Amino acid sequence: MARYDRAITVFSPDGHLFQVEYALEAVRKGNAAVGVRGTDIVVLGVEKKSAAKLQDSRSVKKIVSLDDHVALVCAGLKADARVLVNKARIECQSYRLTVEDPVTVEYITRYIAGLQQKYTQSGGVRPFGLSTLIVGFDPHLGVPALYQTDPSGAFSAWKANATGRNSNSMREFLEKNYKETSGQETVKLAIRALLEVVESGGKNIEVAVMTKDQGLRQLEEAEIDAIVAEIEAEKAAAEAAKKAPPKDS
Amino acid sequence: MECVFGLVGDGFVIVASDTSAVNSILVHKTNEDKIMKLDSHKFVAASGESGDRVQFTEYIQKNVALYQFRNGIPLTTAAAANFTRGELATALRKNPYMVNILLAGHDKETGPSLYYIDYIATLHKVDKGAFGYGSFFCLSLMDRHYHSGMSVEEAIELVDKCITEIQSRLVVAPPNFVIKIVDRDGAREYAWRESVKDTPIAQPEALGV
């Protein structure tokens, strides 16, 4: 096709791919998202920008299932996300059809990252403006996994990571406070990280947990509120303990 | 010689199929499950060319799963049946699938349903249906004994009558059958009817080693 072979993403003299870097800017403007891997659970959290009054918030689900055992959240251009998620869902079923096995988290991450890279090296297209956090359980070994991809097509595995708005603050928090956790502790850590940059409250964050046996479960607003309340209580107790250290007699 | 048949009861659908995998005069195995689970509340009982049968039904199964991931809700039984028929129809004048299908499902809103889909993409919603030489016997028996709103026990009695008839009147009758049921609680295996079990491998001790 004559008009669609011109490359749009090309190198600058000092070795930058500006289109990819601009795409990363788009990611930085996207909503904050966090992912934490525990020993038996993986948690995804994302900020929910206040819904417009007339909008039906149920139609805007940010944490999506790719297969029974893999889920994804992204930061950046939501329309680009739809395309990528659709292709990934097809690939998950296609893989099952060909080899009669569910995908590993690493495989589908590699596939998504491969797609993102292809669009940085093809004629007539621009890169996808989103980074993804992909979580899931290995279908054979049952171990939890968390991966991140970005517009350049790079991907790697993480114990905990954040992307989108203020991701640096969240990542710093995670680096300071991460430890191997399981179950509810992992959920709390993810929400605590998100609360560093998001207004607190169940209606401003969306949280989903995935376990090996029960797949993906979205937390209800009430559940999130309860955990947020727990976290605030713990924070208040810690503050109080700092201000008035117990007297050793 | 393959037999697949099914009927709709009170809030459920029962499908039964023979379990022999045959190539010319050789019986490969007598426990081949030809009733594939499409999703939590649907079965596809298929008969025909074994390669086509597996390829086609697995393809339908994966597309049904994809729909659910994309849309957050499962396909209705009617939609799945129409999709299946559409795929058979598209392939018909190029690369036809020699597969006959009974698609059984239960939907919350509309209850149980059974669809007859043959290899040239005929689609009928039926209360009872059958494929294969066995159908010559099953359909007559079902015509005589079926009534709408049968209980599970009554339906199984009818299914067993059909199996007995097939095994006594069909010249190369399949020895084993599997019976599966779909109802409000999901799609699950109900029972096997086995008259021949695969012979176990002789143990070394028995050989006098």
Short mmCIF file of C-alpha atoms in Angstrom, two decimals:
data_model
loop_
_atom_site.label_atom_id
_atom_site.label_comp_id
_atom_site.label_asym_id
_atom_site.label_seq_id
_atom_site.Cartn_x
_atom_site.Cartn_y
_atom_site.Cartn_z
CA MET A 1 0.00 0.00 0.00
CA ALA A 2 1.77 3.07 -1.27
CA ARG A 3 1.00 5.68 1.39
CA TYR A 4 1.47 3.52 4.54
CA ASP A 5 5.08 2.48 4.33
CA ARG A 6 6.74 5.60 5.69
CA ALA A 7 8.27 5.00 9.09
CA ILE A 8 7.05 7.36 11.78
CA THR A 9 9.24 6.20 14.64
CA VAL A 10 12.79 6.92 13.58
CA PHE A 11 16.05 7.53 15.45
CA SER A 12 17.22 10.98 16.42
CA PRO A 13 20.92 11.86 16.00
CA ASP A 14 21.57 11.10 19.68
CA GLY A 15 19.96 7.68 19.57
CA HIS A 16 16.47 8.46 20.91
CA LEU A 17 13.20 7.22 19.53
CA PHE A 18 11.18 10.31 20.29
CA GLN A 19 7.82 8.80 19.43
CA VAL A 20 8.40 6.10 22.03
CA GLU A 21 9.47 8.68 24.59
CA TYR A 22 6.41 10.79 23.83
CA ALA A 23 4.33 7.65 24.28
CA LEU A 24 5.90 7.25 27.71
CA GLU A 25 4.77 10.81 28.43
CA ALA A 26 1.23 9.74 27.59
CA VAL A 27 1.67 6.92 30.09
CA ARG A 28 2.84 9.35 32.73
CA LYS A 29 -0.38 11.28 32.29
CA GLY A 30 -2.50 8.14 32.64
CA ASN A 31 -4.11 6.99 35.86
CA ALA A 32 -1.97 5.56 38.61
CA ALA A 33 -1.81 1.79 38.68
CA VAL A 34 -0.03 -0.59 41.02
CA GLY A 35 0.66 -4.30 41.10
CA VAL A 36 2.01 -6.38 43.99
CA ARG A 37 3.00 -10.04 43.99
CA GLY A 38 2.51 -12.06 47.17
CA THR A 39 3.34 -15.68 47.86
CA ASP A 40 -0.16 -16.95 47.06
CA ILE A 41 -1.89 -13.93 45.60
CA VAL A 42 -1.38 -11.05 43.17
CA VAL A 43 -3.08 -7.70 43.58
CA LEU A 44 -3.81 -4.99 41.04
CA GLY A 45 -4.96 -1.53 41.97
CA VAL A 46 -5.79 1.47 39.85
CA GLU A 47 -7.08 4.96 40.56
CA LYS A 48 -10.55 5.74 39.38
CA LYS A 49 -10.80 9.31 38.18
CA SER A 50 -14.02 10.68 39.62
CA ALA A 51 -16.84 9.46 37.40
CA ALA A 52 -18.93 12.06 35.65
CA LYS A 53 -22.38 12.26 37.24
CA LEU A 54 -24.20 10.90 34.22
CA GLN A 55 -21.68 8.18 33.42
CA ASP A 56 -22.51 4.56 34.15
CA SER A 57 -19.41 3.61 36.10
CA ARG A 58 -20.04 -0.10 35.66
CA SER A 59 -19.12 0.17 31.99
CA VAL A 60 -15.64 1.42 32.82
CA LYS A 61 -13.72 -1.52 34.19
CA LYS A 62 -10.00 -0.83 34.22
CA ILE A 63 -8.76 -4.19 35.45
CA VAL A 64 -9.49 -6.76 32.75
CA SER A 65 -9.24 -10.52 32.45
CA LEU A 66 -7.25 -11.93 29.59
CA ASP A 67 -7.94 -15.53 30.54
CA ASP A 68 -9.11 -17.39 33.65
CA HIS A 69 -5.69 -17.06 35.22
CA VAL A 70 -4.27 -13.82 33.76
CA ALA A 71 -5.35 -10.24 34.31
CA LEU A 72 -4.09 -6.85 33.21
CA VAL A 73 -4.27 -3.20 34.15
CA CYS A 74 -2.82 -0.37 32.09
CA ALA A 75 -1.98 3.30 32.24
CA GLY A 76 -2.21 5.53 29.22
CA LEU A 77 -4.45 5.72 26.18
CA LYS A 78 -7.55 3.69 26.94
CA ALA A 79 -8.52 3.21 23.31
CA ASP A 80 -5.11 1.75 22.52
CA ALA A 81 -5.60 -0.53 25.53
CA ARG A 82 -8.81 -1.92 24.06
CA VAL A 83 -7.00 -2.97 20.89
CA LEU A 84 -4.11 -4.55 22.77
CA VAL A 85 -6.35 -6.37 25.25
CA ASN A 86 -8.51 -7.72 22.42
CA LYS A 87 -5.46 -9.09 20.58
CA ALA A 88 -4.15 -10.62 23.81
CA ARG A 89 -7.46 -12.32 24.55
CA ILE A 90 -7.51 -13.84 21.08
CA GLU A 91 -3.93 -15.02 21.57
CA CYS A 92 -4.82 -16.66 24.89
CA GLN A 93 -7.56 -18.72 23.21
CA SER A 94 -5.49 -19.40 20.12
CA TYR A 95 -2.66 -20.73 22.27
CA ARG A 96 -5.11 -22.99 24.12
CA LEU A 97 -6.44 -24.25 20.79
CA THR A 98 -2.99 -25.01 19.39
CA VAL A 99 -1.25 -26.59 22.36
CA GLU A 100 -4.18 -27.49 24.65
CA ASP A 101 -2.56 -25.63 27.51
CA PRO A 102 -3.28 -22.24 29.05
CA VAL A 103 -0.69 -19.52 28.44
CA THR A 104 1.97 -18.76 31.01
CA VAL A 105 2.02 -15.18 32.25
CA GLU A 106 5.44 -14.75 30.70
CA TYR A 107 4.22 -15.92 27.29
CA ILE A 108 1.33 -13.51 27.07
CA THR A 109 3.51 -10.67 28.39
CA ARG A 110 6.06 -11.45 25.73
CA TYR A 111 3.27 -11.44 23.15
CA ILE A 112 1.90 -8.05 24.25
CA ALA A 113 5.40 -6.57 24.47
CA GLY A 114 6.15 -7.98 21.03
CA LEU A 115 3.08 -6.23 19.65
CA GLN A 116 4.07 -2.95 21.28
CA GLN A 117 7.57 -3.25 19.79
CA LYS A 118 6.23 -4.09 16.34
CA TYR A 119 4.37 -0.81 16.31
CA THR A 120 7.64 1.06 16.93
CA GLN A 121 9.20 -0.46 13.85
CA SER A 122 6.44 -0.53 11.26
CA GLY A 123 5.39 1.82 8.51
CA GLY A 124 2.46 4.15 8.94
CA VAL A 125 1.75 3.40 12.60
CA ARG A 126 2.50 5.07 15.92
CA PRO A 127 3.44 3.25 19.12
CA PHE A 128 0.75 2.19 21.63
CA GLY A 129 0.47 4.87 24.27
CA LEU A 130 0.25 2.61 27.29
CA SER A 131 2.18 0.56 29.81
CA THR A 132 0.63 -2.57 31.22
CA LEU A 133 0.90 -4.48 34.48
CA ILE A 134 0.13 -8.14 33.85
CA VAL A 135 -0.52 -10.59 36.66
CA GLY A 136 -1.40 -14.22 36.85
CA PHE A 137 -0.54 -17.71 38.00
CA ASP A 138 1.59 -20.18 36.12
CA PRO A 139 -0.88 -22.88 35.04
CA HIS A 140 1.51 -25.75 35.88
CA LEU A 141 3.65 -24.54 38.77
CA GLY A 142 0.95 -22.43 40.38
CA VAL A 143 3.39 -19.62 41.24
CA PRO A 144 2.17 -16.02 41.04
CA ALA A 145 3.78 -13.58 38.60
CA LEU A 146 3.74 -9.86 37.88
CA TYR A 147 5.14 -8.33 34.68
CA GLN A 148 5.29 -4.86 33.23
CA THR A 149 5.43 -3.79 29.57
CA ASP A 150 5.92 -0.30 28.14
CA PRO A 151 5.48 1.44 24.78
CA SER A 152 8.99 0.52 23.67
CA GLY A 153 8.11 -3.14 23.93
CA ALA A 154 10.43 -3.85 26.83
CA PHE A 155 9.14 -6.12 29.57
CA SER A 156 10.37 -7.58 32.82
CA ALA A 157 9.13 -9.37 35.90
CA TRP A 158 8.61 -7.53 39.16
CA LYS A 159 7.82 -8.22 42.80
CA ALA A 160 5.87 -4.98 42.90
CA ASN A 161 5.60 -2.08 40.50
CA ALA A 162 3.60 0.99 39.62
CA THR A 163 2.90 2.87 36.43
CA GLY A 164 0.99 5.93 35.30
CA ARG A 165 0.65 9.16 37.23
CA ASN A 166 3.10 9.59 40.14
CA SER A 167 4.46 6.12 39.57
CA ASN A 168 7.85 7.20 40.90
CA SER A 169 6.41 8.04 44.33
CA MET A 170 4.52 4.77 44.44
CA ARG A 171 7.58 2.79 43.38
CA GLU A 172 9.69 4.53 46.04
CA PHE A 173 7.08 3.64 48.64
CA LEU A 174 7.05 0.03 47.47
CA GLU A 175 10.84 -0.18 47.51
CA LYS A 176 10.86 1.08 51.09
CA ASN A 177 8.02 -1.06 52.35
CA TYR A 178 8.01 -4.21 50.27
CA LYS A 179 8.35 -7.53 51.97
CA GLU A 180 7.13 -11.01 51.11
CA THR A 181 3.46 -11.05 52.04
CA SER A 182 0.46 -13.22 51.43
CA GLY A 183 -3.30 -12.89 51.36
CA GLN A 184 -4.75 -9.77 52.92
CA GLU A 185 -1.32 -8.28 53.73
CA THR A 186 -0.54 -8.11 50.01
CA VAL A 187 -3.84 -6.35 49.32
CA LYS A 188 -3.07 -3.83 52.07
CA LEU A 189 0.40 -3.12 50.66
CA ALA A 190 -1.02 -2.45 47.21
CA ILE A 191 -3.69 -0.14 48.56
CA ARG A 192 -1.20 1.67 50.79
CA ALA A 193 0.99 2.34 47.76
CA LEU A 194 -1.97 3.64 45.80
CA LEU A 195 -3.09 5.86 48.67
CA GLU A 196 0.24 7.68 48.53
CA VAL A 197 -0.88 9.37 45.35
CA VAL A 198 -4.66 8.99 45.25
CA GLU A 199 -7.36 10.55 47.40
CA SER A 200 -8.42 7.95 49.88
CA GLY A 201 -11.79 6.25 49.63
CA GLY A 202 -13.31 3.19 48.02
CA LYS A 203 -14.86 5.16 45.20
CA ASN A 204 -11.52 6.47 43.99
CA ILE A 205 -9.69 3.22 43.61
CA GLU A 206 -10.43 -0.07 41.90
CA VAL A 207 -8.75 -3.17 43.32
CA ALA A 208 -8.75 -6.75 42.10
CA VAL A 209 -7.08 -9.81 43.53
CA MET A 210 -6.17 -13.03 41.80
CA THR A 211 -5.66 -16.33 43.56
CA LYS A 212 -4.76 -19.66 42.04
CA ASP A 213 -8.08 -21.29 42.86
CA GLN A 214 -10.56 -18.48 42.45
CA GLY A 215 -9.18 -16.51 39.55
CA LEU A 216 -9.78 -12.79 39.39
CA ARG A 217 -12.05 -11.13 41.91
CA GLN A 218 -12.89 -7.44 41.88
CA LEU A 219 -13.17 -6.02 45.38
CA GLU A 220 -16.41 -4.27 46.27
CA GLU A 221 -16.35 -0.63 47.25
CA ALA A 222 -17.34 -1.55 50.79
CA GLU A 223 -14.44 -4.00 51.08
CA ILE A 224 -11.97 -1.39 49.86
CA ASP A 225 -13.38 1.17 52.29
CA ALA A 226 -12.92 -1.28 55.12
CA ILE A 227 -9.28 -1.93 54.22
CA VAL A 228 -8.63 1.80 53.77
CA ALA A 229 -10.09 2.38 57.23
CA GLU A 230 -7.76 -0.30 58.63
CA ILE A 231 -4.79 1.34 56.96
CA GLU A 232 -5.73 4.81 58.27
CA ALA A 233 -6.13 3.38 61.76
CA GLU A 234 -2.70 1.74 61.55
CA LYS A 235 -1.21 5.01 60.30
CA ALA A 236 -2.82 6.96 63.13
CA ALA A 237 -1.57 4.44 65.69
CA ALA A 238 1.95 4.68 64.25
CA GLU A 239 1.81 8.50 64.39
CA ALA A 240 0.60 8.42 67.97
CA ALA A 241 3.36 5.98 68.95
CA LYS A 242 5.95 8.29 67.38
CA LYS A 243 4.68 11.41 69.16
CA ALA A 244 4.43 9.85 72.61
CA PRO A 245 7.00 7.09 72.93
CA PRO A 246 6.19 4.68 75.77
CA LYS A 247 8.13 5.45 78.95
CA ASP A 248 10.42 2.64 80.03
CA SER A 249 10.31 2.47 83.76
CA MET B 1 -22.04 -46.69 13.78
CA GLU B 2 -21.67 -43.63 15.99
CA CYS B 3 -24.70 -42.69 18.02
CA VAL B 4 -25.46 -39.36 19.60
CA PHE B 5 -28.85 -38.48 21.04
CA GLY B 6 -30.42 -36.12 23.54
CA LEU B 7 -33.66 -34.83 25.00
CA VAL B 8 -34.96 -31.87 26.97
CA GLY B 9 -36.54 -32.49 30.37
CA ASP B 10 -37.89 -30.38 33.18
CA GLY B 11 -35.21 -27.74 33.60
CA PHE B 12 -32.43 -29.89 32.15
CA VAL B 13 -31.08 -31.44 28.95
CA ILE B 14 -29.61 -34.91 28.76
CA VAL B 15 -27.22 -35.92 25.99
CA ALA B 16 -25.76 -39.35 25.45
CA SER B 17 -23.19 -40.54 22.98
CA ASP B 18 -21.34 -43.74 22.27
CA THR B 19 -17.68 -43.77 23.20
CA SER B 20 -16.04 -45.84 20.52
CA ALA B 21 -13.30 -44.47 18.29
CA VAL B 22 -13.20 -46.59 15.16
CA ASN B 23 -11.06 -46.69 12.04
CA SER B 24 -12.34 -49.09 9.38
CA ILE B 25 -12.40 -52.46 11.19
CA LEU B 26 -10.23 -51.41 14.13
CA VAL B 27 -11.58 -50.05 17.39
CA HIS B 28 -8.99 -47.58 18.66
CA LYS B 29 -10.60 -47.10 22.03
CA THR B 30 -13.91 -47.62 23.77
CA ASN B 31 -13.81 -44.62 26.09
CA GLU B 32 -13.60 -41.68 23.71
CA ASP B 33 -15.58 -38.76 25.17
CA LYS B 34 -17.45 -37.12 22.31
CA ILE B 35 -19.44 -34.70 24.46
CA MET B 36 -17.34 -31.58 24.92
CA LYS B 37 -18.03 -28.90 27.49
CA LEU B 38 -18.44 -25.59 25.69
CA ASP B 39 -18.70 -23.52 28.84
CA SER B 40 -20.12 -23.88 32.33
CA HIS B 41 -23.65 -24.48 31.03
CA LYS B 42 -23.31 -25.94 27.55
CA PHE B 43 -22.36 -29.22 25.92
CA VAL B 44 -21.56 -30.06 22.34
CA ALA B 45 -22.16 -33.72 21.51
CA ALA B 46 -20.58 -34.40 18.16
CA SER B 47 -20.34 -37.33 15.79
CA GLY B 48 -18.59 -37.71 12.47
CA GLU B 49 -15.03 -37.74 11.11
CA SER B 50 -12.91 -37.85 14.25
CA GLY B 51 -10.36 -35.30 13.02
CA ASP B 52 -13.03 -32.83 11.98
CA ARG B 53 -15.03 -33.52 15.14
CA VAL B 54 -12.21 -32.56 17.51
CA GLN B 55 -10.89 -29.66 15.40
CA PHE B 56 -14.27 -28.11 14.88
CA THR B 57 -15.66 -28.48 18.39
CA GLU B 58 -12.44 -27.20 19.98
CA TYR B 59 -12.54 -24.20 17.64
CA ILE B 60 -16.12 -23.47 18.69
CA GLN B 61 -15.20 -23.92 22.35
CA LYS B 62 -12.35 -21.41 22.17
CA ASN B 63 -14.49 -18.87 20.34
CA VAL B 64 -17.23 -19.22 22.94
CA ALA B 65 -14.62 -18.60 25.65
CA LEU B 66 -13.27 -15.56 23.79
CA TYR B 67 -16.77 -14.08 23.57
CA GLN B 68 -17.12 -14.39 27.32
CA PHE B 69 -13.81 -12.63 28.00
CA ARG B 70 -14.57 -9.88 25.54
CA ASN B 71 -18.10 -9.21 26.72
CA GLY B 72 -18.09 -10.22 30.36
CA ILE B 73 -21.10 -12.48 29.93
CA PRO B 74 -21.49 -15.92 28.34
CA LEU B 75 -23.16 -16.59 25.01
CA THR B 76 -26.73 -17.83 25.16
CA THR B 77 -27.31 -21.38 23.92
CA ALA B 78 -29.19 -20.04 20.91
CA ALA B 79 -26.35 -17.68 20.03
CA ALA B 80 -23.77 -20.45 20.37
CA ALA B 81 -25.88 -22.73 18.17
CA ASN B 82 -26.25 -20.05 15.51
CA PHE B 83 -22.55 -19.30 15.62
CA THR B 84 -21.73 -22.99 15.19
CA ARG B 85 -24.13 -23.30 12.28
CA GLY B 86 -22.62 -20.20 10.70
CA GLU B 87 -19.13 -21.66 10.83
CA LEU B 88 -20.34 -24.93 9.28
CA ALA B 89 -22.17 -23.00 6.57
CA THR B 90 -19.14 -20.86 5.73
CA ALA B 91 -16.91 -23.88 5.37
CA LEU B 92 -19.52 -25.92 3.54
CA ARG B 93 -18.75 -25.05 -0.06
CA LYS B 94 -14.99 -25.00 0.35
CA ASN B 95 -13.88 -27.34 3.09
CA PRO B 96 -16.89 -28.89 4.75
CA TYR B 97 -16.64 -30.26 8.29
CA MET B 98 -18.15 -33.76 8.40
CA VAL B 99 -19.49 -33.27 11.92
CA ASN B 100 -23.03 -33.64 13.25
CA ILE B 101 -23.75 -31.81 16.46
CA LEU B 102 -26.30 -31.76 19.24
CA LEU B 103 -25.77 -28.56 21.21
CA ALA B 104 -27.34 -28.66 24.67
CA GLY B 105 -27.44 -25.75 27.06
CA HIS B 106 -29.21 -24.09 29.94
CA ASP B 107 -29.76 -20.33 30.15
CA LYS B 108 -30.95 -18.58 33.27
CA GLU B 109 -33.63 -16.64 31.43
CA THR B 110 -34.92 -19.24 28.99
CA GLY B 111 -34.14 -22.57 30.64
CA PRO B 112 -32.91 -25.70 28.87
CA SER B 113 -32.61 -26.03 25.10
CA LEU B 114 -31.32 -28.51 22.55
CA TYR B 115 -30.19 -27.74 19.03
CA TYR B 116 -29.81 -30.16 16.13
CA ILE B 117 -27.02 -29.07 13.76
CA ASP B 118 -26.03 -31.39 10.98
CA TYR B 119 -22.94 -31.35 8.79
CA ILE B 120 -24.55 -29.31 6.01
CA ALA B 121 -25.41 -26.59 8.52
CA THR B 122 -29.04 -27.40 9.16
CA LEU B 123 -30.15 -25.86 12.43
CA HIS B 124 -33.24 -26.88 14.37
CA LYS B 125 -34.27 -26.22 17.93
CA VAL B 126 -35.67 -29.53 19.15
CA ASP B 127 -36.98 -31.31 22.22
CA LYS B 128 -35.32 -34.56 21.23
CA GLY B 129 -32.77 -35.40 18.55
CA ALA B 130 -30.40 -38.12 17.42
CA PHE B 131 -27.62 -38.71 14.88
CA GLY B 132 -26.17 -41.85 13.37
CA TYR B 133 -27.62 -45.28 12.58
CA GLY B 134 -28.77 -45.44 16.17
CA SER B 135 -31.14 -42.58 15.43
CA PHE B 136 -33.37 -45.00 13.48
CA PHE B 137 -34.08 -46.75 16.75
CA CYS B 138 -33.77 -43.85 19.24
CA LEU B 139 -36.12 -41.48 17.49
CA SER B 140 -38.94 -44.03 17.37
CA LEU B 141 -38.45 -44.91 21.03
CA MET B 142 -38.34 -41.26 22.01
CA ASP B 143 -41.44 -40.52 19.95
CA ARG B 144 -43.25 -43.25 21.86
CA HIS B 145 -42.06 -42.46 25.40
CA TYR B 146 -41.09 -38.80 25.46
CA HIS B 147 -43.30 -36.17 26.99
CA SER B 148 -42.40 -32.62 27.89
CA GLY B 149 -41.36 -31.94 31.46
CA MET B 150 -39.82 -35.36 32.17
CA SER B 151 -37.91 -35.76 35.43
CA VAL B 152 -34.26 -36.79 35.45
CA GLU B 153 -35.18 -40.35 36.47
CA GLU B 154 -37.75 -40.67 33.68
CA ALA B 155 -35.31 -39.23 31.15
CA ILE B 156 -32.52 -41.59 32.19
CA GLU B 157 -34.95 -44.50 31.92
CA LEU B 158 -35.70 -43.46 28.34
CA VAL B 159 -31.99 -43.00 27.57
CA ASP B 160 -31.26 -46.48 28.90
CA LYS B 161 -34.10 -47.91 26.78
CA CYS B 162 -32.50 -46.28 23.74
CA ILE B 163 -29.06 -47.64 24.58
CA THR B 164 -30.44 -51.13 25.08
CA GLU B 165 -32.29 -50.94 21.76
CA ILE B 166 -29.18 -49.74 19.92
CA GLN B 167 -27.06 -52.47 21.44
CA SER B 168 -29.51 -55.21 20.61
CA ARG B 169 -30.60 -54.14 17.11
CA LEU B 170 -27.59 -52.39 15.50
CA VAL B 171 -25.20 -54.79 13.79
CA VAL B 172 -21.94 -53.15 14.94
CA ALA B 173 -23.31 -51.62 18.07
CA PRO B 174 -21.01 -49.49 20.22
CA PRO B 175 -20.46 -51.21 23.59
CA ASN B 176 -20.11 -48.16 25.82
CA PHE B 177 -21.98 -44.89 26.24
CA VAL B 178 -21.52 -41.71 28.25
CA ILE B 179 -24.46 -39.69 29.53
CA LYS B 180 -24.14 -36.01 30.45
CA ILE B 181 -26.60 -33.51 31.86
CA VAL B 182 -26.95 -29.71 31.78
CA ASP B 183 -29.19 -27.87 34.15
CA ARG B 184 -29.33 -24.70 36.23
CA ASP B 185 -26.30 -25.84 38.23
CA GLY B 186 -24.11 -26.41 35.21
CA ALA B 187 -22.91 -28.99 32.76
CA ARG B 188 -21.59 -32.23 34.17
CA GLU B 189 -21.12 -35.90 33.50
CA TYR B 190 -24.01 -38.03 34.69
CA ALA B 191 -22.98 -41.64 34.11
CA TRP B 192 -21.24 -44.15 31.88
CA ARG B 193 -22.87 -47.28 30.58
CA GLU B 194 -20.08 -49.74 29.97
CA SER B 195 -20.40 -53.28 28.70
CA VAL B 196 -16.76 -53.57 27.66
CA LYS B 197 -13.81 -52.29 29.65
CA ASP B 198 -10.30 -51.91 28.16
CA THR B 199 -8.38 -55.04 29.16
CA PRO B 200 -5.67 -54.27 31.72
CA ILE B 201 -2.02 -54.90 30.82
CA ALA B 202 -0.82 -58.23 32.22
CA GLN B 203 1.37 -57.74 35.29
CA PRO B 204 4.95 -59.15 35.20
CA GLU B 205 4.19 -61.56 38.07
CA ALA B 206 1.34 -63.08 36.09
CA LEU B 207 3.71 -63.82 33.22
CA GLY B 208 5.75 -65.96 35.57
CA VAL B 209 8.84 -63.72 35.30
#
